[in-house]
PDB file of C-alpha atoms in Angstrom:
ATOM      1  CA  UNK A   1       0.095   0.039   0.006  1.00 81.00           C
ATOM      2  CA  UNK A   2       1.276   3.501  -0.933  1.00 89.00           C
ATOM      3  CA  UNK A   3       1.947   5.917   2.003  1.00 95.00           C
ATOM      4  CA  UNK A   4      -0.647   8.245   0.834  1.00 95.00           C
ATOM      5  CA  UNK A   5      -3.383   5.563   0.869  1.00 95.00           C
ATOM      6  CA  UNK A   6      -1.917   4.615   4.243  1.00 95.00           C
ATOM      7  CA  UNK A   7      -2.455   7.997   5.503  1.00 96.00           C
ATOM      8  CA  UNK A   8      -6.071   8.242   4.200  1.00 97.00           C
ATOM      9  CA  UNK A   9      -7.092   5.004   5.476  1.00 96.00           C
ATOM     10  CA  UNK A  10      -5.828   5.725   9.074  1.00 96.00           C
ATOM     11  CA  UNK A  11      -7.564   9.050   9.732  1.00 96.00           C
ATOM     12  CA  UNK A  12     -10.327   8.990  11.982  1.00 96.00           C
ATOM     13  CA  UNK A  13     -13.964   9.871  10.889  1.00 96.00           C
ATOM     14  CA  UNK A  14     -15.330  11.907   9.129  1.00 96.00           C
ATOM     15  CA  UNK A  15     -11.853  12.727   7.771  1.00 97.00           C
ATOM     16  CA  UNK A  16     -11.268   9.270   6.436  1.00 97.00           C
ATOM     17  CA  UNK A  17     -14.659   9.153   4.370  1.00 97.00           C
ATOM     18  CA  UNK A  18     -14.172  12.933   3.069  1.00 98.00           C
ATOM     19  CA  UNK A  19     -10.563  11.937   2.123  1.00 98.00           C
ATOM     20  CA  UNK A  20     -11.776   8.747   0.187  1.00 97.00           C
ATOM     21  CA  UNK A  21     -14.556  10.455  -1.450  1.00 98.00           C
ATOM     22  CA  UNK A  22     -12.392  13.236  -2.787  1.00 98.00           C
ATOM     23  CA  UNK A  23      -9.670  10.377  -3.983  1.00 97.00           C
ATOM     24  CA  UNK A  24     -12.179   8.710  -5.870  1.00 97.00           C
ATOM     25  CA  UNK A  25     -13.511  11.872  -7.539  1.00 97.00           C
ATOM     26  CA  UNK A  26     -10.114  13.118  -8.496  1.00 97.00           C
ATOM     27  CA  UNK A  27      -8.929   9.506  -9.691  1.00 97.00           C
ATOM     28  CA  UNK A  28     -11.800   8.935 -11.840  1.00 96.00           C
ATOM     29  CA  UNK A  29     -11.942  12.154 -13.361  1.00 96.00           C
ATOM     30  CA  UNK A  30      -8.012  12.098 -14.012  1.00 95.00           C
ATOM     31  CA  UNK A  31      -7.036   8.779 -14.224  1.00 96.00           C
ATOM     32  CA  UNK A  32      -3.457   9.676 -15.198  1.00 95.00           C
ATOM     33  CA  UNK A  33      -2.673  11.068 -12.014  1.00 95.00           C
ATOM     34  CA  UNK A  34      -0.197   9.852  -9.341  1.00 96.00           C
ATOM     35  CA  UNK A  35      -0.645  10.108  -5.801  1.00 97.00           C
ATOM     36  CA  UNK A  36       2.404  10.585  -3.737  1.00 96.00           C
ATOM     37  CA  UNK A  37       3.149  11.073  -0.244  1.00 96.00           C
ATOM     38  CA  UNK A  38       4.823  14.411   0.152  1.00 93.00           C
ATOM     39  CA  UNK A  39       5.463  16.760   3.084  1.00 88.00           C
ATOM     40  CA  UNK A  40       3.508  14.061   5.138  1.00 92.00           C
ATOM     41  CA  UNK A  41       0.309  14.533   3.264  1.00 94.00           C
ATOM     42  CA  UNK A  42      -1.486  12.895  -0.060  1.00 97.00           C
ATOM     43  CA  UNK A  43      -0.007  14.942  -2.866  1.00 96.00           C
ATOM     44  CA  UNK A  44      -1.429  14.522  -6.622  1.00 96.00           C
ATOM     45  CA  UNK A  45       1.075  14.780  -9.417  1.00 94.00           C
ATOM     46  CA  UNK A  46      -0.097  15.129 -13.123  1.00 90.00           C
ATOM     47  CA  UNK A  47       2.575  14.756 -15.672  1.00 88.00           C
ATOM     48  CA  UNK A  48       5.218  15.041 -13.026  1.00 88.00           C
ATOM     49  CA  UNK A  49       4.209  18.271 -12.082  1.00 87.00           C
ATOM     50  CA  UNK A  50       2.210  19.085  -8.713  1.00 88.00           C
ATOM     51  CA  UNK A  51      -1.539  19.244  -9.145  1.00 90.00           C
ATOM     52  CA  UNK A  52      -3.246  19.112  -5.717  1.00 93.00           C
ATOM     53  CA  UNK A  53      -3.161  18.004  -2.438  1.00 95.00           C
ATOM     54  CA  UNK A  54      -5.282  16.787   0.258  1.00 97.00           C
ATOM     55  CA  UNK A  55      -4.815  18.203   4.019  1.00 94.00           C
ATOM     56  CA  UNK A  56      -7.004  17.325   6.811  1.00 94.00           C
ATOM     57  CA  UNK A  57      -7.220  19.388   9.795  1.00 93.00           C
ATOM     58  CA  UNK A  58      -8.293  17.261  12.677  1.00 90.00           C
ATOM     59  CA  UNK A  59      -8.011  20.040  15.252  1.00 92.00           C
ATOM     60  CA  UNK A  60     -10.213  22.530  13.127  1.00 93.00           C
ATOM     61  CA  UNK A  61     -12.372  20.084  11.777  1.00 95.00           C
ATOM     62  CA  UNK A  62     -12.041  20.089   8.103  1.00 96.00           C
ATOM     63  CA  UNK A  63     -10.415  18.746   4.837  1.00 97.00           C
ATOM     64  CA  UNK A  64      -8.908  21.099   2.192  1.00 96.00           C
ATOM     65  CA  UNK A  65      -8.174  20.337  -1.452  1.00 96.00           C
ATOM     66  CA  UNK A  66      -5.332  22.639  -2.091  1.00 92.00           C
ATOM     67  CA  UNK A  67      -4.812  23.598  -5.699  1.00 90.00           C
ATOM     68  CA  UNK A  68      -1.081  24.013  -6.927  1.00 83.00           C
ATOM     69  CA  UNK A  69      -1.740  26.513  -9.452  1.00 77.00           C
ATOM     70  CA  UNK A  70      -3.956  28.827  -7.104  1.00 72.00           C
ATOM     71  CA  UNK A  71      -2.613  32.075  -8.326  1.00 71.00           C
ATOM     72  CA  UNK A  72      -3.854  31.399 -11.799  1.00 74.00           C
ATOM     73  CA  UNK A  73      -7.512  30.100 -10.831  1.00 83.00           C
ATOM     74  CA  UNK A  74     -10.736  32.225 -12.077  1.00 80.00           C
ATOM     75  CA  UNK A  75     -13.372  29.811 -11.565  1.00 87.00           C
ATOM     76  CA  UNK A  76     -15.306  29.836  -8.355  1.00 89.00           C
ATOM     77  CA  UNK A  77     -12.654  32.381  -6.529  1.00 86.00           C
ATOM     78  CA  UNK A  78     -15.455  33.430  -4.251  1.00 90.00           C
ATOM     79  CA  UNK A  79     -15.650  29.756  -2.803  1.00 91.00           C
ATOM     80  CA  UNK A  80     -11.574  29.225  -2.510  1.00 87.00           C
ATOM     81  CA  UNK A  81     -10.258  29.619   1.019  1.00 86.00           C
ATOM     82  CA  UNK A  82      -7.241  31.772   1.221  1.00 83.00           C
ATOM     83  CA  UNK A  83      -7.174  32.443   4.802  1.00 81.00           C
ATOM     84  CA  UNK A  84      -3.611  32.833   6.411  1.00 76.00           C
ATOM     85  CA  UNK A  85      -1.957  31.761   3.145  1.00 69.00           C
ATOM     86  CA  UNK A  86       0.154  33.841   0.928  1.00 68.00           C
ATOM     87  CA  UNK A  87      -0.173  31.907  -2.384  1.00 71.00           C
ATOM     88  CA  UNK A  88      -2.387  28.388  -2.251  1.00 81.00           C
ATOM     89  CA  UNK A  89      -6.114  28.378  -2.289  1.00 87.00           C
ATOM     90  CA  UNK A  90      -8.450  25.392  -1.401  1.00 92.00           C
ATOM     91  CA  UNK A  91     -11.991  24.073  -1.281  1.00 95.00           C
ATOM     92  CA  UNK A  92     -12.833  23.020   2.124  1.00 96.00           C
ATOM     93  CA  UNK A  93     -15.059  20.388   3.335  1.00 97.00           C
ATOM     94  CA  UNK A  94     -16.385  19.486   6.856  1.00 97.00           C
ATOM     95  CA  UNK A  95     -18.549  16.375   5.500  1.00 97.00           C
ATOM     96  CA  UNK A  96     -19.185  14.384   2.437  1.00 96.00           C
ATOM     97  CA  UNK A  97     -22.314  16.012   2.047  1.00 97.00           C
ATOM     98  CA  UNK A  98     -20.614  19.573   1.848  1.00 97.00           C
ATOM     99  CA  UNK A  99     -18.764  18.422  -1.612  1.00 97.00           C
ATOM    100  CA  UNK A 100     -20.177  19.990  -4.188  1.00 97.00           C
ATOM    101  CA  UNK A 101     -18.902  17.877  -7.124  1.00 96.00           C
ATOM    102  CA  UNK A 102     -19.874  20.086  -9.789  1.00 97.00           C
ATOM    103  CA  UNK A 103     -17.604  23.000  -8.353  1.00 96.00           C
ATOM    104  CA  UNK A 104     -14.808  20.559  -7.240  1.00 97.00           C
ATOM    105  CA  UNK A 105     -14.461  18.933 -10.775  1.00 96.00           C
ATOM    106  CA  UNK A 106     -14.841  22.627 -12.326  1.00 95.00           C
ATOM    107  CA  UNK A 107     -11.918  23.840 -10.435  1.00 94.00           C
ATOM    108  CA  UNK A 108      -9.974  20.717 -10.865  1.00 94.00           C
ATOM    109  CA  UNK A 109     -10.620  21.181 -14.725  1.00 93.00           C
ATOM    110  CA  UNK A 110      -9.172  24.626 -14.398  1.00 92.00           C
ATOM    111  CA  UNK A 111      -6.245  23.600 -12.488  1.00 89.00           C
ATOM    112  CA  UNK A 112      -5.453  20.625 -15.126  1.00 88.00           C
ATOM    113  CA  UNK A 113      -5.519  23.139 -18.160  1.00 87.00           C
ATOM    114  CA  UNK A 114      -3.327  25.480 -16.182  1.00 75.00           C
ATOM    115  CA  UNK A 115      -0.650  23.029 -14.702  1.00 67.00           C
ATOM    116  CA  UNK A 116       1.925  24.455 -16.979  1.00 62.00           C
ATOM    117  CA  UNK A 117       1.557  27.990 -15.482  1.00 59.00           C
ATOM    118  CA  UNK A 118       3.614  27.127 -12.193  1.00 57.00           C
ATOM    119  CA  UNK A 119       3.116  27.829  -8.413  1.00 48.00           C
ATOM    120  CA  UNK A 120       3.416  32.045  -8.631  1.00 46.00           C
ATOM    121  CA  UNK A 121       1.800  34.413 -10.877  1.00 52.00           C
ATOM    122  CA  UNK A 122       4.777  36.295 -12.600  1.00 48.00           C
ATOM    123  CA  UNK A 123       4.100  40.017 -13.285  1.00 46.00           C
TER     124      UNK A 123
END
């Protein structure tokens, strides 16, 4: 078993269910993604470039899907979380029911189209 999968399966509920649901959505939409374990969290790579990562905060009670090309995203910016962050943005979930698949998949598609842009927005 991959370390990232082990990480997900070892999470307490509801985090495990949220993470598994997100994993299924990401991996069925982008079958070519590579799930790795970087910086002690599940991290997806697409075409050998960082794509997004899953971060669960048991202390604060949520799971974030964090987008690597956040600086370039334009869809659903009003829903993307930026608090206490300089660059990255995320969609945040406290339950499976809170996951709006249409919004998540739309932002993932945009991130996929922008994957060549890189982490920072150059001026």
